[in-house]
């Protein structure tokens, strides 16, 4: 019940990344109602000395353990967005800088402790929650927008910045994120990059991969890879950022990005069409692209079943 891509990414990560960094892909994640059947592997368990060291790196207030906080406080990190899978993390770590991420991964690698990186935890395939008792590396505190070039529209931002907050900041300067998702109020830009998210604006602005100019990432052994280029055209060396985009944490933890952001439209018009068949949907889409050209910025298809589900779920709320 897991995709070929998830298998491939797990295999690739096991070859190219040190063993302490892993991604909790859907394979082996346990249903909330049943125990995991996935092998735990040879990873070490968290010991008091390990916990003390991690608290020295981050400060006690930025390390959460089941012994020190309520289960409900840990649930948002251990359970996926749909509530299907739940891990039992030994600790949730909340770094605020690339240096802290580097120190955590270097220590975990040396002690053979498994780590699962996590952004907004809005994925639908269980990729950001623990399989067993891995350390959760939450990047939510790394949420600063560091710089914006108002001439080129290139923004430098930490990976834990929430997509909607980034878009609101850019709106103040006449720009927008070339990505829009239903989970924009919770998902993080680093998680978007790690999964190469598409979204509603894909039609006009292309994939996020094509708009990311540079990436800073930390490898499993703590080494920092700085490829934060702010050049639209850079033919020097390997395109390292492209390796991390879509890698889902298997090659390293993305900590910072530079993104090319398009100008924000001065006006937006929305049209809702009711089509009697999918063939008519395709014809309408083709005609819109032919007549509107680049003015067409987003297209979304919603079938009858989905509409009925929303109306049923939102009954009594005024949605109709």
PDB file of C-alpha atoms in Angstrom:
ATOM      1  CA  UNK A   1       0.000   0.000   0.000  1.00  0.00           C
ATOM      2  CA  UNK A   2       2.867   2.418  -0.585  1.00  0.00           C
ATOM      3  CA  UNK A   3       4.086   4.012  -3.747  1.00  0.00           C
ATOM      4  CA  UNK A   4       7.031   3.002  -5.886  1.00  0.00           C
ATOM      5  CA  UNK A   5       8.407   6.482  -5.329  1.00  0.00           C
ATOM      6  CA  UNK A   6       8.390   5.975  -1.566  1.00  0.00           C
ATOM      7  CA  UNK A   7      10.254   2.684  -2.028  1.00  0.00           C
ATOM      8  CA  UNK A   8      12.792   4.331  -4.316  1.00  0.00           C
ATOM      9  CA  UNK A   9      13.370   7.281  -1.990  1.00  0.00           C
ATOM     10  CA  UNK A  10      13.859   4.982   1.002  1.00  0.00           C
ATOM     11  CA  UNK A  11      16.338   2.863  -0.978  1.00  0.00           C
ATOM     12  CA  UNK A  12      18.180   5.936  -2.245  1.00  0.00           C
ATOM     13  CA  UNK A  13      18.401   7.367   1.246  1.00  0.00           C
ATOM     14  CA  UNK A  14      19.796   4.134   2.641  1.00  0.00           C
ATOM     15  CA  UNK A  15      22.589   4.220   0.067  1.00  0.00           C
ATOM     16  CA  UNK A  16      23.534   7.896   0.119  1.00  0.00           C
ATOM     17  CA  UNK A  17      22.670   9.015   3.626  1.00  0.00           C
ATOM     18  CA  UNK A  18      24.080   7.965   6.980  1.00  0.00           C
ATOM     19  CA  UNK A  19      21.874   5.494   8.801  1.00  0.00           C
ATOM     20  CA  UNK A  20      20.736   7.830  11.538  1.00  0.00           C
ATOM     21  CA  UNK A  21      18.655   9.993   9.212  1.00  0.00           C
ATOM     22  CA  UNK A  22      15.499   8.317   7.987  1.00  0.00           C
ATOM     23  CA  UNK A  23      12.090   9.258   6.684  1.00  0.00           C
ATOM     24  CA  UNK A  24       8.978   7.659   8.133  1.00  0.00           C
ATOM     25  CA  UNK A  25       7.416   6.811   4.794  1.00  0.00           C
ATOM     26  CA  UNK A  26       4.141   5.008   4.722  1.00  0.00           C
ATOM     27  CA  UNK A  27       5.743   1.569   4.633  1.00  0.00           C
ATOM     28  CA  UNK A  28       5.540   0.131   8.120  1.00  0.00           C
ATOM     29  CA  UNK A  29       3.661   3.014   9.744  1.00  0.00           C
ATOM     30  CA  UNK A  30       1.130   1.633  12.121  1.00  0.00           C
ATOM     31  CA  UNK A  31      -2.552   2.307  12.024  1.00  0.00           C
ATOM     32  CA  UNK A  32      -3.539   4.171  15.198  1.00  0.00           C
ATOM     33  CA  UNK A  33      -5.555   1.124  16.238  1.00  0.00           C
ATOM     34  CA  UNK A  34      -2.753  -1.442  15.726  1.00  0.00           C
ATOM     35  CA  UNK A  35       0.957  -1.904  16.401  1.00  0.00           C
ATOM     36  CA  UNK A  36       3.653  -1.432  13.770  1.00  0.00           C
ATOM     37  CA  UNK A  37       4.932  -4.541  12.013  1.00  0.00           C
ATOM     38  CA  UNK A  38       7.955  -2.801  10.463  1.00  0.00           C
ATOM     39  CA  UNK A  39      11.369  -3.914  11.744  1.00  0.00           C
ATOM     40  CA  UNK A  40      12.877  -1.351  14.055  1.00  0.00           C
ATOM     41  CA  UNK A  41      16.364  -2.034  12.771  1.00  0.00           C
ATOM     42  CA  UNK A  42      19.585  -1.654  14.703  1.00  0.00           C
ATOM     43  CA  UNK A  43      19.031   1.939  15.828  1.00  0.00           C
ATOM     44  CA  UNK A  44      19.887   2.789  19.422  1.00  0.00           C
ATOM     45  CA  UNK A  45      17.335   3.861  22.014  1.00  0.00           C
ATOM     46  CA  UNK A  46      17.420   7.292  23.602  1.00  0.00           C
ATOM     47  CA  UNK A  47      19.278   7.261  26.922  1.00  0.00           C
ATOM     48  CA  UNK A  48      19.310   9.881  29.716  1.00  0.00           C
ATOM     49  CA  UNK A  49      22.792  11.011  28.653  1.00  0.00           C
ATOM     50  CA  UNK A  50      21.535  11.513  25.092  1.00  0.00           C
ATOM     51  CA  UNK A  51      18.613  13.557  26.336  1.00  0.00           C
ATOM     52  CA  UNK A  52      20.899  15.703  28.460  1.00  0.00           C
ATOM     53  CA  UNK A  53      23.139  16.395  25.466  1.00  0.00           C
ATOM     54  CA  UNK A  54      20.200  17.351  23.259  1.00  0.00           C
ATOM     55  CA  UNK A  55      18.933  19.724  25.935  1.00  0.00           C
ATOM     56  CA  UNK A  56      22.369  21.336  26.075  1.00  0.00           C
ATOM     57  CA  UNK A  57      22.207  21.962  22.328  1.00  0.00           C
ATOM     58  CA  UNK A  58      18.641  23.315  22.204  1.00  0.00           C
ATOM     59  CA  UNK A  59      17.781  24.350  25.740  1.00  0.00           C
ATOM     60  CA  UNK A  60      15.410  22.278  27.924  1.00  0.00           C
ATOM     61  CA  UNK A  61      12.345  24.194  26.732  1.00  0.00           C
ATOM     62  CA  UNK A  62      12.897  23.033  23.145  1.00  0.00           C
ATOM     63  CA  UNK A  63      13.030  19.312  23.873  1.00  0.00           C
ATOM     64  CA  UNK A  64       9.756  17.480  24.498  1.00  0.00           C
ATOM     65  CA  UNK A  65       9.578  13.946  25.890  1.00  0.00           C
ATOM     66  CA  UNK A  66       6.657  11.682  26.857  1.00  0.00           C
ATOM     67  CA  UNK A  67       7.836  11.774  30.481  1.00  0.00           C
ATOM     68  CA  UNK A  68       7.715  15.571  30.670  1.00  0.00           C
ATOM     69  CA  UNK A  69       4.637  16.597  28.647  1.00  0.00           C
ATOM     70  CA  UNK A  70       1.106  15.315  28.116  1.00  0.00           C
ATOM     71  CA  UNK A  71       0.416  12.845  25.324  1.00  0.00           C
ATOM     72  CA  UNK A  72      -1.925  15.381  23.652  1.00  0.00           C
ATOM     73  CA  UNK A  73       0.961  17.841  23.340  1.00  0.00           C
ATOM     74  CA  UNK A  74       3.040  15.234  21.522  1.00  0.00           C
ATOM     75  CA  UNK A  75       0.211  13.963  19.358  1.00  0.00           C
ATOM     76  CA  UNK A  76       0.564  16.701  16.735  1.00  0.00           C
ATOM     77  CA  UNK A  77       4.126  15.502  16.114  1.00  0.00           C
ATOM     78  CA  UNK A  78       3.469  11.755  16.379  1.00  0.00           C
ATOM     79  CA  UNK A  79       0.234  11.466  14.423  1.00  0.00           C
ATOM     80  CA  UNK A  80      -0.289  12.212  10.751  1.00  0.00           C
ATOM     81  CA  UNK A  81      -2.732  14.875   9.567  1.00  0.00           C
ATOM     82  CA  UNK A  82      -5.502  12.383   8.763  1.00  0.00           C
ATOM     83  CA  UNK A  83      -5.095  10.513  12.042  1.00  0.00           C
ATOM     84  CA  UNK A  84      -4.288   7.215  10.337  1.00  0.00           C
ATOM     85  CA  UNK A  85      -0.782   6.584  11.661  1.00  0.00           C
ATOM     86  CA  UNK A  86       0.850   7.321  14.975  1.00  0.00           C
ATOM     87  CA  UNK A  87       4.427   6.927  16.129  1.00  0.00           C
ATOM     88  CA  UNK A  88       5.946   6.918  19.608  1.00  0.00           C
ATOM     89  CA  UNK A  89       8.752   9.432  19.396  1.00  0.00           C
ATOM     90  CA  UNK A  90      11.234   9.350  22.255  1.00  0.00           C
ATOM     91  CA  UNK A  91      11.661  13.127  21.966  1.00  0.00           C
ATOM     92  CA  UNK A  92      10.587  16.082  19.860  1.00  0.00           C
ATOM     93  CA  UNK A  93      13.445  18.454  19.069  1.00  0.00           C
ATOM     94  CA  UNK A  94      12.793  22.064  18.043  1.00  0.00           C
ATOM     95  CA  UNK A  95      15.887  23.804  16.669  1.00  0.00           C
ATOM     96  CA  UNK A  96      15.886  27.466  15.644  1.00  0.00           C
ATOM     97  CA  UNK A  97      19.075  27.637  13.571  1.00  0.00           C
ATOM     98  CA  UNK A  98      21.004  25.638  11.001  1.00  0.00           C
ATOM     99  CA  UNK A  99      23.824  25.269  13.542  1.00  0.00           C
ATOM    100  CA  UNK A 100      21.473  23.563  15.987  1.00  0.00           C
ATOM    101  CA  UNK A 101      20.182  21.205  13.279  1.00  0.00           C
ATOM    102  CA  UNK A 102      23.784  20.363  12.396  1.00  0.00           C
ATOM    103  CA  UNK A 103      24.737  19.631  16.004  1.00  0.00           C
ATOM    104  CA  UNK A 104      21.652  17.461  16.529  1.00  0.00           C
ATOM    105  CA  UNK A 105      22.239  15.337  13.440  1.00  0.00           C
ATOM    106  CA  UNK A 106      25.959  15.016  14.115  1.00  0.00           C
ATOM    107  CA  UNK A 107      25.230  13.748  17.621  1.00  0.00           C
ATOM    108  CA  UNK A 108      22.414  11.454  16.508  1.00  0.00           C
ATOM    109  CA  UNK A 109      24.630  10.020  13.790  1.00  0.00           C
ATOM    110  CA  UNK A 110      27.398   9.309  16.269  1.00  0.00           C
ATOM    111  CA  UNK A 111      24.990   7.620  18.685  1.00  0.00           C
ATOM    112  CA  UNK A 112      23.077   5.739  15.945  1.00  0.00           C
ATOM    113  CA  UNK A 113      19.783   7.449  16.864  1.00  0.00           C
ATOM    114  CA  UNK A 114      17.088   7.535  14.181  1.00  0.00           C
ATOM    115  CA  UNK A 115      15.657  10.936  13.221  1.00  0.00           C
ATOM    116  CA  UNK A 116      12.570  11.918  11.224  1.00  0.00           C
ATOM    117  CA  UNK A 117      12.458  15.540   9.948  1.00  0.00           C
ATOM    118  CA  UNK A 118       9.096  17.280  10.162  1.00  0.00           C
ATOM    119  CA  UNK A 119       7.628  20.544   8.878  1.00  0.00           C
ATOM    120  CA  UNK A 120       3.947  21.346   9.231  1.00  0.00           C
ATOM    121  CA  UNK A 121       3.014  17.640   9.282  1.00  0.00           C
ATOM    122  CA  UNK A 122       0.235  18.131   6.714  1.00  0.00           C
ATOM    123  CA  UNK A 123       1.183  15.247   4.401  1.00  0.00           C
ATOM    124  CA  UNK A 124      -1.377  12.578   3.578  1.00  0.00           C
ATOM    125  CA  UNK A 125       0.944   9.551   3.314  1.00  0.00           C
ATOM    126  CA  UNK A 126       2.478   9.426   6.800  1.00  0.00           C
ATOM    127  CA  UNK A 127       5.895  10.564   5.616  1.00  0.00           C
ATOM    128  CA  UNK A 128       6.536  13.030   8.427  1.00  0.00           C
ATOM    129  CA  UNK A 129       5.664  10.948  11.512  1.00  0.00           C
ATOM    130  CA  UNK A 130       7.795   8.344  13.319  1.00  0.00           C
ATOM    131  CA  UNK A 131       7.556   4.666  12.497  1.00  0.00           C
ATOM    132  CA  UNK A 132       8.689   3.644  15.973  1.00  0.00           C
ATOM    133  CA  UNK A 133      10.475   5.843  18.523  1.00  0.00           C
ATOM    134  CA  UNK A 134      12.562   8.063  16.242  1.00  0.00           C
ATOM    135  CA  UNK A 135      13.507  11.557  17.318  1.00  0.00           C
ATOM    136  CA  UNK A 136      11.199  14.091  15.638  1.00  0.00           C
ATOM    137  CA  UNK A 137      13.142  17.056  14.286  1.00  0.00           C
ATOM    138  CA  UNK A 138      10.510  19.803  14.051  1.00  0.00           C
ATOM    139  CA  UNK A 139      11.565  22.852  12.021  1.00  0.00           C
ATOM    140  CA  UNK A 140       8.615  25.055  13.043  1.00  0.00           C
ATOM    141  CA  UNK A 141      10.843  27.434  15.028  1.00  0.00           C
ATOM    142  CA  UNK A 142      12.962  28.078  11.928  1.00  0.00           C
ATOM    143  CA  UNK A 143      10.359  30.440  10.507  1.00  0.00           C
ATOM    144  CA  UNK A 144      12.224  33.649   9.685  1.00  0.00           C
ATOM    145  CA  UNK A 145      12.126  35.451   6.344  1.00  0.00           C
ATOM    146  CA  UNK A 146      15.698  36.641   6.039  1.00  0.00           C
ATOM    147  CA  UNK A 147      15.729  38.785   2.911  1.00  0.00           C
ATOM    148  CA  UNK A 148      13.749  39.895  -0.131  1.00  0.00           C
ATOM    149  CA  UNK A 149      15.219  41.447  -3.259  1.00  0.00           C
ATOM    150  CA  UNK A 150      12.386  43.713  -4.406  1.00  0.00           C
ATOM    151  CA  UNK A 151      13.963  44.099  -7.849  1.00  0.00           C
ATOM    152  CA  UNK A 152      14.263  40.413  -8.748  1.00  0.00           C
ATOM    153  CA  UNK A 153      11.590  39.029  -6.404  1.00  0.00           C
ATOM    154  CA  UNK A 154      14.008  36.530  -4.854  1.00  0.00           C
ATOM    155  CA  UNK A 155      13.283  35.730  -1.207  1.00  0.00           C
ATOM    156  CA  UNK A 156      15.550  33.957   1.290  1.00  0.00           C
ATOM    157  CA  UNK A 157      13.574  32.114   3.941  1.00  0.00           C
ATOM    158  CA  UNK A 158      14.064  29.498   6.625  1.00  0.00           C
ATOM    159  CA  UNK A 159      12.479  26.109   5.968  1.00  0.00           C
ATOM    160  CA  UNK A 160       9.998  26.263   8.857  1.00  0.00           C
ATOM    161  CA  UNK A 161       8.173  29.350   7.590  1.00  0.00           C
ATOM    162  CA  UNK A 162       4.472  28.619   7.039  1.00  0.00           C
ATOM    163  CA  UNK A 163       3.461  28.993   3.395  1.00  0.00           C
ATOM    164  CA  UNK A 164       0.598  31.412   4.085  1.00  0.00           C
ATOM    165  CA  UNK A 165       2.761  33.657   6.273  1.00  0.00           C
ATOM    166  CA  UNK A 166       5.381  33.824   3.547  1.00  0.00           C
ATOM    167  CA  UNK A 167       2.750  34.683   0.951  1.00  0.00           C
ATOM    168  CA  UNK A 168       1.297  37.429   3.165  1.00  0.00           C
ATOM    169  CA  UNK A 169       4.750  38.926   3.667  1.00  0.00           C
ATOM    170  CA  UNK A 170       5.415  38.909  -0.072  1.00  0.00           C
ATOM    171  CA  UNK A 171       1.999  40.483  -0.740  1.00  0.00           C
ATOM    172  CA  UNK A 172       3.122  43.571   1.165  1.00  0.00           C
ATOM    173  CA  UNK A 173       5.869  44.019  -1.418  1.00  0.00           C
ATOM    174  CA  UNK A 174       3.841  43.151  -4.519  1.00  0.00           C
ATOM    175  CA  UNK A 175       4.981  39.536  -4.906  1.00  0.00           C
ATOM    176  CA  UNK A 176       3.542  36.080  -4.286  1.00  0.00           C
ATOM    177  CA  UNK A 177       4.713  32.527  -3.645  1.00  0.00           C
ATOM    178  CA  UNK A 178       4.478  30.505  -6.896  1.00  0.00           C
ATOM    179  CA  UNK A 179       2.638  27.832  -4.906  1.00  0.00           C
ATOM    180  CA  UNK A 180      -0.798  27.613  -3.317  1.00  0.00           C
ATOM    181  CA  UNK A 181      -2.166  24.681  -1.317  1.00  0.00           C
ATOM    182  CA  UNK A 182      -5.221  23.933   0.768  1.00  0.00           C
ATOM    183  CA  UNK A 183      -2.903  23.373   3.736  1.00  0.00           C
ATOM    184  CA  UNK A 184      -1.138  26.729   3.266  1.00  0.00           C
ATOM    185  CA  UNK A 185      -2.044  27.868   6.784  1.00  0.00           C
ATOM    186  CA  UNK A 186      -0.071  24.987   8.312  1.00  0.00           C
ATOM    187  CA  UNK A 187       2.395  23.535   5.801  1.00  0.00           C
ATOM    188  CA  UNK A 188       5.949  24.878   5.708  1.00  0.00           C
ATOM    189  CA  UNK A 189       7.965  25.994   2.713  1.00  0.00           C
ATOM    190  CA  UNK A 190      10.727  23.529   3.580  1.00  0.00           C
ATOM    191  CA  UNK A 191       8.244  20.661   3.591  1.00  0.00           C
ATOM    192  CA  UNK A 192       6.843  21.917   0.292  1.00  0.00           C
ATOM    193  CA  UNK A 193      10.335  21.762  -1.187  1.00  0.00           C
ATOM    194  CA  UNK A 194      11.142  18.378   0.351  1.00  0.00           C
ATOM    195  CA  UNK A 195       8.038  16.898  -1.293  1.00  0.00           C
ATOM    196  CA  UNK A 196       8.197  19.051  -4.456  1.00  0.00           C
ATOM    197  CA  UNK A 197       4.611  20.147  -3.881  1.00  0.00           C
ATOM    198  CA  UNK A 198       2.502  21.232  -6.865  1.00  0.00           C
ATOM    199  CA  UNK A 199      -0.634  23.148  -5.931  1.00  0.00           C
ATOM    200  CA  UNK A 200      -3.143  25.345  -7.703  1.00  0.00           C
ATOM    201  CA  UNK A 201      -0.656  27.737  -9.313  1.00  0.00           C
ATOM    202  CA  UNK A 202       1.274  24.991 -11.098  1.00  0.00           C
ATOM    203  CA  UNK A 203      -0.457  25.763 -14.404  1.00  0.00           C
ATOM    204  CA  UNK A 204       1.042  29.235 -14.654  1.00  0.00           C
ATOM    205  CA  UNK A 205       4.201  29.178 -12.580  1.00  0.00           C
ATOM    206  CA  UNK A 206       5.279  25.558 -12.907  1.00  0.00           C
ATOM    207  CA  UNK A 207       6.575  23.270 -10.172  1.00  0.00           C
ATOM    208  CA  UNK A 208       8.228  24.532  -7.020  1.00  0.00           C
ATOM    209  CA  UNK A 209      11.388  22.796  -8.226  1.00  0.00           C
ATOM    210  CA  UNK A 210      11.598  25.233 -11.123  1.00  0.00           C
ATOM    211  CA  UNK A 211      11.271  28.281  -8.845  1.00  0.00           C
ATOM    212  CA  UNK A 212      13.767  27.321  -6.135  1.00  0.00           C
ATOM    213  CA  UNK A 213      17.158  28.843  -6.913  1.00  0.00           C
ATOM    214  CA  UNK A 214      19.126  27.660  -3.916  1.00  0.00           C
ATOM    215  CA  UNK A 215      18.980  25.398  -0.887  1.00  0.00           C
ATOM    216  CA  UNK A 216      20.842  25.087   2.368  1.00  0.00           C
ATOM    217  CA  UNK A 217      20.646  21.589   3.839  1.00  0.00           C
ATOM    218  CA  UNK A 218      22.205  19.535   6.623  1.00  0.00           C
ATOM    219  CA  UNK A 219      23.354  15.986   5.910  1.00  0.00           C
ATOM    220  CA  UNK A 220      22.885  13.127   8.355  1.00  0.00           C
ATOM    221  CA  UNK A 221      26.401  13.504   9.751  1.00  0.00           C
ATOM    222  CA  UNK A 222      25.845  17.193  10.499  1.00  0.00           C
ATOM    223  CA  UNK A 223      27.661  18.584   7.478  1.00  0.00           C
ATOM    224  CA  UNK A 224      26.035  21.757   6.122  1.00  0.00           C
ATOM    225  CA  UNK A 225      25.625  21.994   2.349  1.00  0.00           C
ATOM    226  CA  UNK A 226      25.336  25.661   1.368  1.00  0.00           C
ATOM    227  CA  UNK A 227      23.926  26.061  -2.146  1.00  0.00           C
ATOM    228  CA  UNK A 228      21.945  29.217  -1.442  1.00  0.00           C
ATOM    229  CA  UNK A 229      22.398  30.781  -4.851  1.00  0.00           C
ATOM    230  CA  UNK A 230      20.327  33.865  -5.598  1.00  0.00           C
ATOM    231  CA  UNK A 231      21.087  33.818  -9.309  1.00  0.00           C
ATOM    232  CA  UNK A 232      18.413  32.938 -11.836  1.00  0.00           C
ATOM    233  CA  UNK A 233      21.095  31.687 -14.209  1.00  0.00           C
ATOM    234  CA  UNK A 234      23.938  29.817 -12.565  1.00  0.00           C
ATOM    235  CA  UNK A 235      25.915  27.403 -14.727  1.00  0.00           C
ATOM    236  CA  UNK A 236      28.704  26.793 -12.206  1.00  0.00           C
ATOM    237  CA  UNK A 237      29.110  23.272 -10.882  1.00  0.00           C
ATOM    238  CA  UNK A 238      26.464  20.728 -10.018  1.00  0.00           C
ATOM    239  CA  UNK A 239      22.821  21.630  -9.411  1.00  0.00           C
ATOM    240  CA  UNK A 240      22.872  20.385  -5.823  1.00  0.00           C
ATOM    241  CA  UNK A 241      19.584  22.049  -4.776  1.00  0.00           C
ATOM    242  CA  UNK A 242      17.700  19.853  -7.241  1.00  0.00           C
ATOM    243  CA  UNK A 243      18.868  16.741  -5.395  1.00  0.00           C
ATOM    244  CA  UNK A 244      17.230  17.836  -2.148  1.00  0.00           C
ATOM    245  CA  UNK A 245      13.969  19.021  -3.720  1.00  0.00           C
ATOM    246  CA  UNK A 246      11.556  16.100  -3.597  1.00  0.00           C
ATOM    247  CA  UNK A 247      13.941  13.899  -1.596  1.00  0.00           C
ATOM    248  CA  UNK A 248      11.559  13.837   1.415  1.00  0.00           C
ATOM    249  CA  UNK A 249      14.355  14.099   3.959  1.00  0.00           C
ATOM    250  CA  UNK A 250      16.276  11.038   2.805  1.00  0.00           C
ATOM    251  CA  UNK A 251      19.348  12.960   1.652  1.00  0.00           C
ATOM    252  CA  UNK A 252      19.360  15.697   4.255  1.00  0.00           C
ATOM    253  CA  UNK A 253      17.259  18.267   6.104  1.00  0.00           C
ATOM    254  CA  UNK A 254      16.476  21.451   4.162  1.00  0.00           C
ATOM    255  CA  UNK A 255      17.017  24.419   6.463  1.00  0.00           C
ATOM    256  CA  UNK A 256      16.896  27.441   4.149  1.00  0.00           C
ATOM    257  CA  UNK A 257      15.820  28.310   0.596  1.00  0.00           C
ATOM    258  CA  UNK A 258      16.010  31.053  -2.003  1.00  0.00           C
ATOM    259  CA  UNK A 259      12.868  31.235  -4.139  1.00  0.00           C
ATOM    260  CA  UNK A 260      12.030  33.239  -7.239  1.00  0.00           C
ATOM    261  CA  UNK A 261       8.647  34.859  -6.607  1.00  0.00           C
ATOM    262  CA  UNK A 262       6.485  36.334  -9.401  1.00  0.00           C
ATOM    263  CA  UNK A 263       4.724  39.708  -9.200  1.00  0.00           C
ATOM    264  CA  UNK A 264       1.323  39.567  -7.553  1.00  0.00           C
ATOM    265  CA  UNK A 265      -1.606  40.161  -9.956  1.00  0.00           C
ATOM    266  CA  UNK A 266      -3.393  43.470  -9.474  1.00  0.00           C
ATOM    267  CA  UNK A 267      -6.793  41.822  -9.877  1.00  0.00           C
ATOM    268  CA  UNK A 268      -8.166  38.286  -9.666  1.00  0.00           C
ATOM    269  CA  UNK A 269     -11.376  36.992 -11.221  1.00  0.00           C
ATOM    270  CA  UNK A 270     -12.814  33.558 -10.453  1.00  0.00           C
ATOM    271  CA  UNK A 271     -15.197  31.633 -12.703  1.00  0.00           C
ATOM    272  CA  UNK A 272     -17.041  28.442 -11.698  1.00  0.00           C
ATOM    273  CA  UNK A 273     -18.256  26.235 -14.557  1.00  0.00           C
ATOM    274  CA  UNK A 274     -20.619  23.282 -14.327  1.00  0.00           C
ATOM    275  CA  UNK A 275     -19.717  20.667 -16.949  1.00  0.00           C
ATOM    276  CA  UNK A 276     -21.789  17.600 -17.736  1.00  0.00           C
ATOM    277  CA  UNK A 277     -18.827  15.281 -18.423  1.00  0.00           C
ATOM    278  CA  UNK A 278     -15.070  15.054 -17.994  1.00  0.00           C
ATOM    279  CA  UNK A 279     -14.691  15.488 -21.745  1.00  0.00           C
ATOM    280  CA  UNK A 280     -16.413  18.857 -21.419  1.00  0.00           C
ATOM    281  CA  UNK A 281     -14.063  19.731 -18.564  1.00  0.00           C
ATOM    282  CA  UNK A 282     -11.093  19.068 -20.837  1.00  0.00           C
ATOM    283  CA  UNK A 283     -12.593  21.089 -23.670  1.00  0.00           C
ATOM    284  CA  UNK A 284     -13.328  23.998 -21.332  1.00  0.00           C
ATOM    285  CA  UNK A 285      -9.779  23.901 -20.008  1.00  0.00           C
ATOM    286  CA  UNK A 286      -8.275  23.823 -23.487  1.00  0.00           C
ATOM    287  CA  UNK A 287     -10.451  26.730 -24.608  1.00  0.00           C
ATOM    288  CA  UNK A 288      -9.540  28.766 -21.513  1.00  0.00           C
ATOM    289  CA  UNK A 289      -5.826  28.256 -22.153  1.00  0.00           C
ATOM    290  CA  UNK A 290      -6.274  29.202 -25.807  1.00  0.00           C
ATOM    291  CA  UNK A 291      -8.241  32.387 -25.131  1.00  0.00           C
ATOM    292  CA  UNK A 292      -6.714  33.558 -21.847  1.00  0.00           C
ATOM    293  CA  UNK A 293      -3.079  32.562 -22.260  1.00  0.00           C
ATOM    294  CA  UNK A 294      -0.899  33.580 -19.317  1.00  0.00           C
ATOM    295  CA  UNK A 295      -3.805  35.388 -17.697  1.00  0.00           C
ATOM    296  CA  UNK A 296      -5.064  31.968 -16.604  1.00  0.00           C
ATOM    297  CA  UNK A 297      -3.264  31.345 -13.318  1.00  0.00           C
ATOM    298  CA  UNK A 298      -5.066  28.416 -11.681  1.00  0.00           C
ATOM    299  CA  UNK A 299      -7.450  25.597 -12.561  1.00  0.00           C
ATOM    300  CA  UNK A 300      -9.048  23.098 -10.220  1.00  0.00           C
ATOM    301  CA  UNK A 301     -11.416  20.241 -11.039  1.00  0.00           C
ATOM    302  CA  UNK A 302     -14.014  19.093  -8.504  1.00  0.00           C
ATOM    303  CA  UNK A 303     -16.371  16.203  -9.288  1.00  0.00           C
ATOM    304  CA  UNK A 304     -19.948  15.763  -8.136  1.00  0.00           C
ATOM    305  CA  UNK A 305     -19.057  13.311  -5.398  1.00  0.00           C
ATOM    306  CA  UNK A 306     -16.586  15.740  -3.840  1.00  0.00           C
ATOM    307  CA  UNK A 307     -19.083  18.609  -3.966  1.00  0.00           C
ATOM    308  CA  UNK A 308     -21.798  16.489  -2.334  1.00  0.00           C
ATOM    309  CA  UNK A 309     -19.363  15.428   0.375  1.00  0.00           C
ATOM    310  CA  UNK A 310     -18.481  19.047   1.202  1.00  0.00           C
ATOM    311  CA  UNK A 311     -22.142  20.085   1.282  1.00  0.00           C
ATOM    312  CA  UNK A 312     -23.005  17.169   3.573  1.00  0.00           C
ATOM    313  CA  UNK A 313     -20.070  17.829   5.879  1.00  0.00           C
ATOM    314  CA  UNK A 314     -20.744  21.575   6.082  1.00  0.00           C
ATOM    315  CA  UNK A 315     -24.522  21.227   6.454  1.00  0.00           C
ATOM    316  CA  UNK A 316     -25.842  23.910   8.770  1.00  0.00           C
ATOM    317  CA  UNK A 317     -22.794  26.160   8.420  1.00  0.00           C
ATOM    318  CA  UNK A 318     -24.163  28.311   5.611  1.00  0.00           C
ATOM    319  CA  UNK A 319     -22.119  26.621   2.882  1.00  0.00           C
ATOM    320  CA  UNK A 320     -24.287  25.820  -0.116  1.00  0.00           C
TER     321      UNK A 320
END
